[in-house]
Amino acid sequence: MVICAYNRETTIAGTIDLILTQTCSFPYEILIGEDGGTDRTRAICLDYQNRYPQRIKLILQEQNVGLGANWASLVQAAKGRYVACCDDDDFWHLPEKLQTQVHYLETHAECGVVHTDYDILHLPSGRLEKSVLKNLSKPVPQGFIQQDVFHGRAKICVSTACIRKELIDRHLRLDDYIRLRFSIQDWPTWMILSRFAQINLLPISTTTYRKGHAAITNQQSYEGIEKKFFLEQQMYEYICRLFPQELVYDEGKYRLFVNNNLLALAYKKGDYAAARRFAAVMSKSGLGSLRIRCCSHPLLFSAYRL
């Protein structure tokens, strides 16, 4: 299994500890990629490697390469039949997680990726939201779901995923993840693999996802969101070039998608001036949702936020 680690000195030990407690009928290795952080994460990981040299292998990046490239380096070094993932700030709360997922893949040859439900630990309040996917209004798509992934309809928490290594070796160009310095690993991976194998969900909660602290997927500034989606745009283009018959790259729609995320943050912050600016861009493109229309007046904006 693989852990991408970057500036997580307060959570990385807990992540590793709970992986070490997995109850499995088979051996497994833990590959940790420390991505050139500035805190004590590397020292903590080195300590674990010294304590568990037969179980833990540490791959050190001399400079920060990004989440996607770091993940690709780890997967290239993996020797097992399956690759499980866990982010450095999440943790597996079900001791039988690996055993359950490997058994599923062993008995379902049509499936290439199996993921599970998960809980969310909201920070800093400490509120625990259990079985997030079970409580969605629509069922999570399963099977050959490339279009669902492309349009954001597939909810897959990377820390719950377990993947066939042979599927990765056959269809992922991991050197491209590294060369292009992909900023994330999950979306491009699901996009590619869902074209060739089924992605299925086990309806059990195995993992706790921490939400509310600094992360590339949890930007709290307009500049952060702009930077995040600028980096992801090259992955969007890359995926569309791989599958020109199935997917169409549309830069205009991508920009509207980014503006929609910026508008959502403006509502969250209660920033009417910014919301009006982002809504104006979307209105010029012919969009007119209630959320956009409510940016026309401060009172409507405030009412929509309630």
PDB file of C-alpha atoms in Angstrom:
ATOM      1  CA  MET A   1       0.000   0.000   0.000  1.00  0.00           C
ATOM      2  CA  VAL A   2       1.155   3.580  -0.625  1.00  0.00           C
ATOM      3  CA  ILE A   3       1.128   6.805   1.407  1.00  0.00           C
ATOM      4  CA  CYS A   4       2.024  10.171  -0.105  1.00  0.00           C
ATOM      5  CA  ALA A   5       3.388  12.289   2.750  1.00  0.00           C
ATOM      6  CA  TYR A   6       3.883  16.059   2.768  1.00  0.00           C
ATOM      7  CA  ASN A   7       3.923  18.365   5.803  1.00  0.00           C
ATOM      8  CA  ARG A   8       1.709  16.143   7.950  1.00  0.00           C
ATOM      9  CA  GLU A   9       3.733  15.838  11.146  1.00  0.00           C
ATOM     10  CA  THR A  10       0.566  15.874  13.289  1.00  0.00           C
ATOM     11  CA  THR A  11      -1.261  13.064  11.460  1.00  0.00           C
ATOM     12  CA  ILE A  12       1.210  10.804   9.646  1.00  0.00           C
ATOM     13  CA  ALA A  13       2.043   8.621  12.671  1.00  0.00           C
ATOM     14  CA  GLY A  14      -1.633   7.845  13.260  1.00  0.00           C
ATOM     15  CA  THR A  15      -2.097   6.984   9.593  1.00  0.00           C
ATOM     16  CA  ILE A  16       0.815   4.521   9.664  1.00  0.00           C
ATOM     17  CA  ASP A  17      -0.134   3.015  13.040  1.00  0.00           C
ATOM     18  CA  LEU A  18      -3.609   2.004  11.898  1.00  0.00           C
ATOM     19  CA  ILE A  19      -2.285   0.516   8.641  1.00  0.00           C
ATOM     20  CA  LEU A  20       0.119  -1.590  10.702  1.00  0.00           C
ATOM     21  CA  THR A  21      -2.848  -3.000  12.667  1.00  0.00           C
ATOM     22  CA  GLN A  22      -4.574  -4.417   9.575  1.00  0.00           C
ATOM     23  CA  THR A  23      -5.565  -8.064  10.058  1.00  0.00           C
ATOM     24  CA  CYS A  24      -4.646  -9.893   6.856  1.00  0.00           C
ATOM     25  CA  SER A  25      -3.983 -13.489   5.820  1.00  0.00           C
ATOM     26  CA  PHE A  26      -1.268 -12.230   3.452  1.00  0.00           C
ATOM     27  CA  PRO A  27       1.861 -10.062   3.766  1.00  0.00           C
ATOM     28  CA  TYR A  28       1.794  -6.456   2.621  1.00  0.00           C
ATOM     29  CA  GLU A  29       4.343  -3.677   2.229  1.00  0.00           C
ATOM     30  CA  ILE A  30       3.935  -0.019   3.122  1.00  0.00           C
ATOM     31  CA  LEU A  31       5.544   2.428   0.708  1.00  0.00           C
ATOM     32  CA  ILE A  32       5.778   6.021   1.958  1.00  0.00           C
ATOM     33  CA  GLY A  33       6.810   8.866  -0.329  1.00  0.00           C
ATOM     34  CA  GLU A  34       7.964  11.950   1.592  1.00  0.00           C
ATOM     35  CA  ASP A  35       7.640  14.836  -0.843  1.00  0.00           C
ATOM     36  CA  GLY A  36      10.231  17.356   0.296  1.00  0.00           C
ATOM     37  CA  GLY A  37       8.239  18.928   3.103  1.00  0.00           C
ATOM     38  CA  THR A  38       9.432  21.499   5.619  1.00  0.00           C
ATOM     39  CA  ASP A  39       8.210  20.022   8.915  1.00  0.00           C
ATOM     40  CA  ARG A  40       9.072  16.826  10.851  1.00  0.00           C
ATOM     41  CA  THR A  41       7.152  14.459   8.552  1.00  0.00           C
ATOM     42  CA  ARG A  42      10.358  13.034   7.029  1.00  0.00           C
ATOM     43  CA  ALA A  43      11.929  12.394  10.426  1.00  0.00           C
ATOM     44  CA  ILE A  44       8.791  10.624  11.640  1.00  0.00           C
ATOM     45  CA  CYS A  45       8.682   8.431   8.537  1.00  0.00           C
ATOM     46  CA  LEU A  46      12.382   7.573   8.873  1.00  0.00           C
ATOM     47  CA  ASP A  47      11.754   6.512  12.466  1.00  0.00           C
ATOM     48  CA  TYR A  48       8.969   4.170  11.348  1.00  0.00           C
ATOM     49  CA  GLN A  49      11.168   2.712   8.615  1.00  0.00           C
ATOM     50  CA  ASN A  50      13.893   2.012  11.208  1.00  0.00           C
ATOM     51  CA  ARG A  51      11.373   0.355  13.527  1.00  0.00           C
ATOM     52  CA  TYR A  52       9.700  -1.734  10.789  1.00  0.00           C
ATOM     53  CA  PRO A  53      12.413  -2.317   8.150  1.00  0.00           C
ATOM     54  CA  GLN A  54      10.770  -5.465   6.781  1.00  0.00           C
ATOM     55  CA  ARG A  55       7.399  -3.777   6.366  1.00  0.00           C
ATOM     56  CA  ILE A  56       8.041  -0.103   5.546  1.00  0.00           C
ATOM     57  CA  LYS A  57       9.995   1.354   2.633  1.00  0.00           C
ATOM     58  CA  LEU A  58      10.552   5.092   2.407  1.00  0.00           C
ATOM     59  CA  ILE A  59      11.068   6.937  -0.879  1.00  0.00           C
ATOM     60  CA  LEU A  60      12.418  10.458  -0.389  1.00  0.00           C
ATOM     61  CA  GLN A  61      11.879  13.233  -2.905  1.00  0.00           C
ATOM     62  CA  GLU A  62      14.708  15.756  -2.899  1.00  0.00           C
ATOM     63  CA  GLN A  63      12.280  18.516  -3.856  1.00  0.00           C
ATOM     64  CA  ASN A  64       8.518  18.774  -3.893  1.00  0.00           C
ATOM     65  CA  VAL A  65       7.209  17.073  -7.055  1.00  0.00           C
ATOM     66  CA  GLY A  66       3.482  17.157  -6.358  1.00  0.00           C
ATOM     67  CA  LEU A  67       0.977  14.580  -5.221  1.00  0.00           C
ATOM     68  CA  GLY A  68       0.419  12.865  -8.577  1.00  0.00           C
ATOM     69  CA  ALA A  69       4.104  12.484  -9.387  1.00  0.00           C
ATOM     70  CA  ASN A  70       4.920  11.329  -5.860  1.00  0.00           C
ATOM     71  CA  TRP A  71       2.149   8.723  -6.021  1.00  0.00           C
ATOM     72  CA  ALA A  72       3.379   7.477  -9.410  1.00  0.00           C
ATOM     73  CA  SER A  73       6.901   6.985  -8.021  1.00  0.00           C
ATOM     74  CA  LEU A  74       5.510   4.876  -5.188  1.00  0.00           C
ATOM     75  CA  VAL A  75       3.352   2.750  -7.470  1.00  0.00           C
ATOM     76  CA  GLN A  76       6.309   2.118  -9.776  1.00  0.00           C
ATOM     77  CA  ALA A  77       8.179   0.717  -6.780  1.00  0.00           C
ATOM     78  CA  ALA A  78       5.275  -1.438  -5.561  1.00  0.00           C
ATOM     79  CA  LYS A  79       5.764  -5.217  -5.836  1.00  0.00           C
ATOM     80  CA  GLY A  80       2.389  -6.564  -4.778  1.00  0.00           C
ATOM     81  CA  ARG A  81      -0.614  -7.720  -6.823  1.00  0.00           C
ATOM     82  CA  TYR A  82      -2.741  -4.873  -5.499  1.00  0.00           C
ATOM     83  CA  VAL A  83      -2.153  -1.220  -4.650  1.00  0.00           C
ATOM     84  CA  ALA A  84      -4.127   0.318  -1.799  1.00  0.00           C
ATOM     85  CA  CYS A  85      -3.923   4.030  -1.046  1.00  0.00           C
ATOM     86  CA  CYS A  86      -4.194   6.172   2.060  1.00  0.00           C
ATOM     87  CA  ASP A  87      -3.593   9.899   2.281  1.00  0.00           C
ATOM     88  CA  ASP A  88      -1.262  11.155   5.000  1.00  0.00           C
ATOM     89  CA  ASP A  89      -4.062  12.852   6.938  1.00  0.00           C
ATOM     90  CA  ASP A  90      -6.662  10.074   6.701  1.00  0.00           C
ATOM     91  CA  PHE A  91      -6.785   6.758   8.556  1.00  0.00           C
ATOM     92  CA  TRP A  92      -8.277   3.290   8.127  1.00  0.00           C
ATOM     93  CA  HIS A  93     -10.660   2.637  11.000  1.00  0.00           C
ATOM     94  CA  LEU A  94     -11.677  -0.868   9.845  1.00  0.00           C
ATOM     95  CA  PRO A  95      -8.973  -3.459  10.673  1.00  0.00           C
ATOM     96  CA  GLU A  96     -10.269  -5.822   7.953  1.00  0.00           C
ATOM     97  CA  LYS A  97     -10.166  -3.218   5.162  1.00  0.00           C
ATOM     98  CA  LEU A  98      -7.358  -4.760   3.101  1.00  0.00           C
ATOM     99  CA  GLN A  99      -8.534  -8.331   3.653  1.00  0.00           C
ATOM    100  CA  THR A 100     -12.074  -7.475   2.562  1.00  0.00           C
ATOM    101  CA  GLN A 101     -11.024  -5.616  -0.579  1.00  0.00           C
ATOM    102  CA  VAL A 102      -8.463  -8.179  -1.706  1.00  0.00           C
ATOM    103  CA  HIS A 103     -11.030 -10.953  -1.268  1.00  0.00           C
ATOM    104  CA  TYR A 104     -13.474  -8.955  -3.408  1.00  0.00           C
ATOM    105  CA  LEU A 105     -10.937  -8.462  -6.191  1.00  0.00           C
ATOM    106  CA  GLU A 106      -9.918 -12.119  -6.044  1.00  0.00           C
ATOM    107  CA  THR A 107     -13.540 -13.171  -6.555  1.00  0.00           C
ATOM    108  CA  HIS A 108     -14.608 -10.485  -9.056  1.00  0.00           C
ATOM    109  CA  ALA A 109     -12.306 -10.655 -12.061  1.00  0.00           C
ATOM    110  CA  GLU A 110     -14.285  -7.972 -13.911  1.00  0.00           C
ATOM    111  CA  CYS A 111     -13.440  -5.368 -11.259  1.00  0.00           C
ATOM    112  CA  GLY A 112     -10.198  -3.402 -11.463  1.00  0.00           C
ATOM    113  CA  VAL A 113     -10.752  -0.904  -8.638  1.00  0.00           C
ATOM    114  CA  VAL A 114     -12.798  -1.395  -5.492  1.00  0.00           C
ATOM    115  CA  HIS A 115     -13.480   1.456  -3.100  1.00  0.00           C
ATOM    116  CA  THR A 116     -15.654   1.813  -0.005  1.00  0.00           C
ATOM    117  CA  ASP A 117     -17.799   4.195   1.959  1.00  0.00           C
ATOM    118  CA  TYR A 118     -16.064   6.485   4.452  1.00  0.00           C
ATOM    119  CA  ASP A 119     -16.596   8.817   7.396  1.00  0.00           C
ATOM    120  CA  ILE A 120     -15.656  12.511   7.490  1.00  0.00           C
ATOM    121  CA  LEU A 121     -14.018  14.039  10.551  1.00  0.00           C
ATOM    122  CA  HIS A 122     -14.784  17.761  10.336  1.00  0.00           C
ATOM    123  CA  LEU A 123     -12.023  19.991  11.675  1.00  0.00           C
ATOM    124  CA  PRO A 124     -11.731  21.869  13.915  1.00  0.00           C
ATOM    125  CA  SER A 125     -15.175  21.058  15.382  1.00  0.00           C
ATOM    126  CA  GLY A 126     -14.480  17.323  15.693  1.00  0.00           C
ATOM    127  CA  ARG A 127     -17.911  16.411  14.293  1.00  0.00           C
ATOM    128  CA  LEU A 128     -17.943  12.935  12.752  1.00  0.00           C
ATOM    129  CA  GLU A 129     -20.113  12.382   9.683  1.00  0.00           C
ATOM    130  CA  LYS A 130     -20.576   8.637   9.207  1.00  0.00           C
ATOM    131  CA  SER A 131     -21.068   6.638   5.984  1.00  0.00           C
ATOM    132  CA  VAL A 132     -21.081   9.621   3.625  1.00  0.00           C
ATOM    133  CA  LEU A 133     -21.906   7.695   0.449  1.00  0.00           C
ATOM    134  CA  LYS A 134     -24.769   5.789   2.064  1.00  0.00           C
ATOM    135  CA  ASN A 135     -26.504   9.085   2.776  1.00  0.00           C
ATOM    136  CA  LEU A 136     -26.223  10.578  -0.715  1.00  0.00           C
ATOM    137  CA  SER A 137     -29.478  11.302  -2.536  1.00  0.00           C
ATOM    138  CA  LYS A 138     -28.309   9.332  -5.593  1.00  0.00           C
ATOM    139  CA  PRO A 139     -26.498   5.984  -5.670  1.00  0.00           C
ATOM    140  CA  VAL A 140     -22.787   6.026  -6.492  1.00  0.00           C
ATOM    141  CA  PRO A 141     -22.186   4.926 -10.121  1.00  0.00           C
ATOM    142  CA  GLN A 142     -20.462   1.581 -10.543  1.00  0.00           C
ATOM    143  CA  GLY A 143     -19.031  -0.418 -13.434  1.00  0.00           C
ATOM    144  CA  PHE A 144     -17.451   1.170 -16.507  1.00  0.00           C
ATOM    145  CA  ILE A 145     -18.002   4.708 -15.277  1.00  0.00           C
ATOM    146  CA  GLN A 146     -15.611   6.891 -17.286  1.00  0.00           C
ATOM    147  CA  GLN A 147     -18.295   9.414 -18.212  1.00  0.00           C
ATOM    148  CA  ASP A 148     -19.451   9.592 -14.582  1.00  0.00           C
ATOM    149  CA  VAL A 149     -15.890  10.287 -13.434  1.00  0.00           C
ATOM    150  CA  PHE A 150     -15.378  12.871 -16.183  1.00  0.00           C
ATOM    151  CA  HIS A 151     -18.512  14.786 -15.199  1.00  0.00           C
ATOM    152  CA  GLY A 152     -17.899  14.552 -11.449  1.00  0.00           C
ATOM    153  CA  ARG A 153     -20.715  12.135 -10.661  1.00  0.00           C
ATOM    154  CA  ALA A 154     -18.494   9.377  -9.218  1.00  0.00           C
ATOM    155  CA  LYS A 155     -17.613   9.901  -5.554  1.00  0.00           C
ATOM    156  CA  ILE A 156     -14.417   7.951  -4.892  1.00  0.00           C
ATOM    157  CA  CYS A 157     -12.321   8.660  -1.805  1.00  0.00           C
ATOM    158  CA  VAL A 158      -8.754   7.772  -2.781  1.00  0.00           C
ATOM    159  CA  SER A 159      -7.918   6.582   0.747  1.00  0.00           C
ATOM    160  CA  THR A 160     -10.509   3.815   0.379  1.00  0.00           C
ATOM    161  CA  ALA A 161      -9.341   2.528  -3.020  1.00  0.00           C
ATOM    162  CA  CYS A 162      -7.646  -0.775  -3.812  1.00  0.00           C
ATOM    163  CA  ILE A 163      -6.423  -1.321  -7.407  1.00  0.00           C
ATOM    164  CA  ARG A 164      -5.147  -4.267  -9.429  1.00  0.00           C
ATOM    165  CA  LYS A 165      -1.447  -3.646 -10.050  1.00  0.00           C
ATOM    166  CA  GLU A 166      -1.557  -5.405 -13.441  1.00  0.00           C
ATOM    167  CA  LEU A 167      -4.251  -2.944 -14.548  1.00  0.00           C
ATOM    168  CA  ILE A 168      -1.993  -0.048 -13.578  1.00  0.00           C
ATOM    169  CA  ASP A 169       1.001  -1.577 -15.356  1.00  0.00           C
ATOM    170  CA  ARG A 170      -1.017  -2.115 -18.516  1.00  0.00           C
ATOM    171  CA  HIS A 171      -2.849   1.194 -18.823  1.00  0.00           C
ATOM    172  CA  LEU A 172      -1.251   3.970 -16.726  1.00  0.00           C
ATOM    173  CA  ARG A 173       1.722   5.840 -18.117  1.00  0.00           C
ATOM    174  CA  LEU A 174       3.196   6.615 -14.727  1.00  0.00           C
ATOM    175  CA  ASP A 175       6.190   8.333 -16.281  1.00  0.00           C
ATOM    176  CA  ASP A 176       3.750  10.919 -17.637  1.00  0.00           C
ATOM    177  CA  TYR A 177       2.440  11.578 -14.112  1.00  0.00           C
ATOM    178  CA  ILE A 178       6.020  12.307 -13.104  1.00  0.00           C
ATOM    179  CA  ARG A 179       7.092  14.212 -16.225  1.00  0.00           C
ATOM    180  CA  LEU A 180       4.008  16.453 -16.173  1.00  0.00           C
ATOM    181  CA  ARG A 181       4.109  16.713 -12.363  1.00  0.00           C
ATOM    182  CA  PHE A 182       0.442  15.885 -11.896  1.00  0.00           C
ATOM    183  CA  SER A 183      -0.887  17.785  -8.900  1.00  0.00           C
ATOM    184  CA  ILE A 184      -3.308  14.996  -7.935  1.00  0.00           C
ATOM    185  CA  GLN A 185      -3.396  11.268  -8.543  1.00  0.00           C
ATOM    186  CA  ASP A 186      -6.994  10.157  -8.127  1.00  0.00           C
ATOM    187  CA  TRP A 187      -9.069  11.800 -10.875  1.00  0.00           C
ATOM    188  CA  PRO A 188      -6.715  10.975 -13.799  1.00  0.00           C
ATOM    189  CA  THR A 189      -6.282   7.428 -12.508  1.00  0.00           C
ATOM    190  CA  TRP A 190     -10.031   6.766 -12.258  1.00  0.00           C
ATOM    191  CA  MET A 191     -10.534   8.408 -15.656  1.00  0.00           C
ATOM    192  CA  ILE A 192      -8.093   6.038 -17.361  1.00  0.00           C
ATOM    193  CA  LEU A 193      -8.791   2.799 -15.516  1.00  0.00           C
ATOM    194  CA  SER A 194     -12.590   3.146 -15.725  1.00  0.00           C
ATOM    195  CA  ARG A 195     -12.266   2.808 -19.491  1.00  0.00           C
ATOM    196  CA  PHE A 196     -10.792  -0.693 -19.179  1.00  0.00           C
ATOM    197  CA  ALA A 197     -12.245  -2.216 -16.004  1.00  0.00           C
ATOM    198  CA  GLN A 198     -15.120  -1.827 -13.600  1.00  0.00           C
ATOM    199  CA  ILE A 199     -14.867   0.430 -10.571  1.00  0.00           C
ATOM    200  CA  ASN A 200     -17.130  -0.923  -7.834  1.00  0.00           C
ATOM    201  CA  LEU A 201     -18.172   0.148  -4.361  1.00  0.00           C
ATOM    202  CA  LEU A 202     -18.312  -1.917  -1.192  1.00  0.00           C
ATOM    203  CA  PRO A 203     -21.059  -0.386   1.001  1.00  0.00           C
ATOM    204  CA  ILE A 204     -19.038  -0.470   4.216  1.00  0.00           C
ATOM    205  CA  SER A 205     -17.174   2.400   5.851  1.00  0.00           C
ATOM    206  CA  THR A 206     -13.471   1.625   6.187  1.00  0.00           C
ATOM    207  CA  THR A 207     -11.757   5.000   6.308  1.00  0.00           C
ATOM    208  CA  THR A 208     -11.949   8.341   8.099  1.00  0.00           C
ATOM    209  CA  TYR A 209     -11.280  11.386   5.931  1.00  0.00           C
ATOM    210  CA  ARG A 210     -10.156  14.531   7.706  1.00  0.00           C
ATOM    211  CA  LYS A 211     -11.763  17.665   6.272  1.00  0.00           C
ATOM    212  CA  GLY A 212     -11.128  21.286   7.132  1.00  0.00           C
ATOM    213  CA  HIS A 213      -7.360  21.764   7.176  1.00  0.00           C
ATOM    214  CA  ALA A 214      -4.964  22.963   4.497  1.00  0.00           C
ATOM    215  CA  ALA A 215      -4.761  20.642   1.486  1.00  0.00           C
ATOM    216  CA  ILE A 216      -4.526  20.949  -2.277  1.00  0.00           C
ATOM    217  CA  THR A 217      -8.118  19.713  -2.542  1.00  0.00           C
ATOM    218  CA  ASN A 218      -9.376  22.029   0.215  1.00  0.00           C
ATOM    219  CA  GLN A 219      -8.455  25.507  -0.965  1.00  0.00           C
ATOM    220  CA  GLN A 220      -9.828  28.409   1.064  1.00  0.00           C
ATOM    221  CA  SER A 221      -8.709  31.322  -1.129  1.00  0.00           C
ATOM    222  CA  TYR A 222      -9.651  32.444  -4.631  1.00  0.00           C
ATOM    223  CA  GLU A 223      -5.975  32.370  -5.607  1.00  0.00           C
ATOM    224  CA  GLY A 224      -5.632  28.831  -4.245  1.00  0.00           C
ATOM    225  CA  ILE A 225      -8.600  27.605  -6.278  1.00  0.00           C
ATOM    226  CA  GLU A 226      -7.294  29.303  -9.416  1.00  0.00           C
ATOM    227  CA  LYS A 227      -3.868  27.673  -8.941  1.00  0.00           C
ATOM    228  CA  LYS A 228      -5.405  24.274  -8.179  1.00  0.00           C
ATOM    229  CA  PHE A 229      -7.512  24.221 -11.324  1.00  0.00           C
ATOM    230  CA  PHE A 230      -4.730  25.674 -13.477  1.00  0.00           C
ATOM    231  CA  LEU A 231      -2.583  22.683 -12.491  1.00  0.00           C
ATOM    232  CA  GLU A 232      -5.442  20.277 -13.074  1.00  0.00           C
ATOM    233  CA  GLN A 233      -6.233  21.705 -16.492  1.00  0.00           C
ATOM    234  CA  GLN A 234      -3.193  20.017 -18.031  1.00  0.00           C
ATOM    235  CA  MET A 235      -4.467  16.693 -16.708  1.00  0.00           C
ATOM    236  CA  TYR A 236      -7.883  17.431 -18.205  1.00  0.00           C
ATOM    237  CA  GLU A 237      -6.264  18.031 -21.603  1.00  0.00           C
ATOM    238  CA  TYR A 238      -4.055  14.955 -21.219  1.00  0.00           C
ATOM    239  CA  ILE A 239      -6.992  12.656 -20.498  1.00  0.00           C
ATOM    240  CA  CYS A 240      -8.995  14.015 -23.429  1.00  0.00           C
ATOM    241  CA  ARG A 241      -6.082  13.367 -25.780  1.00  0.00           C
ATOM    242  CA  LEU A 242      -5.907   9.759 -24.576  1.00  0.00           C
ATOM    243  CA  PHE A 243      -9.587   9.149 -25.367  1.00  0.00           C
ATOM    244  CA  PRO A 244     -10.531  11.451 -28.266  1.00  0.00           C
ATOM    245  CA  GLN A 245     -13.524   9.304 -29.238  1.00  0.00           C
ATOM    246  CA  GLU A 246     -15.082   9.411 -25.783  1.00  0.00           C
ATOM    247  CA  LEU A 247     -14.023  12.767 -24.315  1.00  0.00           C
ATOM    248  CA  VAL A 248     -13.956  16.299 -25.682  1.00  0.00           C
ATOM    249  CA  TYR A 249     -11.697  19.002 -24.282  1.00  0.00           C
ATOM    250  CA  ASP A 250     -13.610  22.267 -23.940  1.00  0.00           C
ATOM    251  CA  GLU A 251     -11.593  25.084 -22.397  1.00  0.00           C
ATOM    252  CA  GLY A 252     -14.642  27.351 -22.175  1.00  0.00           C
ATOM    253  CA  LYS A 253     -16.597  24.826 -20.118  1.00  0.00           C
ATOM    254  CA  TYR A 254     -13.558  24.262 -17.945  1.00  0.00           C
ATOM    255  CA  ARG A 255     -13.324  27.973 -17.168  1.00  0.00           C
ATOM    256  CA  LEU A 256     -17.010  28.026 -16.237  1.00  0.00           C
ATOM    257  CA  PHE A 257     -16.388  25.044 -13.969  1.00  0.00           C
ATOM    258  CA  VAL A 258     -13.592  26.998 -12.253  1.00  0.00           C
ATOM    259  CA  ASN A 259     -15.814  30.077 -11.905  1.00  0.00           C
ATOM    260  CA  ASN A 260     -18.540  27.944 -10.375  1.00  0.00           C
ATOM    261  CA  ASN A 261     -16.089  26.790  -7.700  1.00  0.00           C
ATOM    262  CA  LEU A 262     -14.971  30.375  -7.113  1.00  0.00           C
ATOM    263  CA  LEU A 263     -18.608  31.441  -6.773  1.00  0.00           C
ATOM    264  CA  ALA A 264     -19.231  28.677  -4.233  1.00  0.00           C
ATOM    265  CA  LEU A 265     -16.299  29.912  -2.145  1.00  0.00           C
ATOM    266  CA  ALA A 266     -17.566  33.501  -2.349  1.00  0.00           C
ATOM    267  CA  TYR A 267     -20.924  32.356  -0.957  1.00  0.00           C
ATOM    268  CA  LYS A 268     -19.141  30.436   1.781  1.00  0.00           C
ATOM    269  CA  LYS A 269     -17.136  33.532   2.732  1.00  0.00           C
ATOM    270  CA  GLY A 270     -20.131  35.879   2.427  1.00  0.00           C
ATOM    271  CA  ASP A 271     -18.134  37.924  -0.079  1.00  0.00           C
ATOM    272  CA  TYR A 272     -20.790  39.660  -2.190  1.00  0.00           C
ATOM    273  CA  ALA A 273     -18.373  41.697  -4.337  1.00  0.00           C
ATOM    274  CA  ALA A 274     -16.442  38.599  -5.410  1.00  0.00           C
ATOM    275  CA  ALA A 275     -19.621  36.574  -5.939  1.00  0.00           C
ATOM    276  CA  ARG A 276     -21.050  39.272  -8.190  1.00  0.00           C
ATOM    277  CA  ARG A 277     -17.844  39.275 -10.233  1.00  0.00           C
ATOM    278  CA  PHE A 278     -17.812  35.498 -10.742  1.00  0.00           C
ATOM    279  CA  ALA A 279     -21.554  35.373 -11.428  1.00  0.00           C
ATOM    280  CA  ALA A 280     -21.204  38.045 -14.120  1.00  0.00           C
ATOM    281  CA  VAL A 281     -18.743  35.868 -16.026  1.00  0.00           C
ATOM    282  CA  MET A 282     -21.149  32.941 -15.894  1.00  0.00           C
ATOM    283  CA  SER A 283     -24.155  35.072 -16.883  1.00  0.00           C
ATOM    284  CA  LYS A 284     -22.342  36.251 -20.021  1.00  0.00           C
ATOM    285  CA  SER A 285     -22.043  32.587 -21.006  1.00  0.00           C
ATOM    286  CA  GLY A 286     -25.790  32.125 -20.804  1.00  0.00           C
ATOM    287  CA  LEU A 287     -25.976  30.528 -17.369  1.00  0.00           C
ATOM    288  CA  GLY A 288     -28.722  31.699 -15.044  1.00  0.00           C
ATOM    289  CA  SER A 289     -29.113  29.435 -12.035  1.00  0.00           C
ATOM    290  CA  LEU A 290     -30.769  30.766  -8.896  1.00  0.00           C
ATOM    291  CA  ARG A 291     -27.387  31.026  -7.204  1.00  0.00           C
ATOM    292  CA  ILE A 292     -26.107  33.192 -10.065  1.00  0.00           C
ATOM    293  CA  ARG A 293     -29.227  35.383 -10.179  1.00  0.00           C
ATOM    294  CA  CYS A 294     -29.068  36.018  -6.447  1.00  0.00           C
ATOM    295  CA  CYS A 295     -25.751  37.801  -6.961  1.00  0.00           C
ATOM    296  CA  SER A 296     -27.621  40.721  -8.510  1.00  0.00           C
ATOM    297  CA  HIS A 297     -28.422  42.289  -5.106  1.00  0.00           C
ATOM    298  CA  PRO A 298     -26.873  42.047  -1.606  1.00  0.00           C
ATOM    299  CA  LEU A 299     -30.197  41.109   0.010  1.00  0.00           C
ATOM    300  CA  LEU A 300     -30.791  38.268  -2.441  1.00  0.00           C
ATOM    301  CA  PHE A 301     -27.211  37.122  -1.913  1.00  0.00           C
ATOM    302  CA  SER A 302     -27.691  37.052   1.863  1.00  0.00           C
ATOM    303  CA  ALA A 303     -31.039  35.281   1.560  1.00  0.00           C
ATOM    304  CA  TYR A 304     -29.555  32.542  -0.606  1.00  0.00           C
ATOM    305  CA  ARG A 305     -26.822  31.915   1.966  1.00  0.00           C
ATOM    306  CA  LEU A 306     -29.387  31.250   4.722  1.00  0.00           C
TER     307      LEU A 306
END
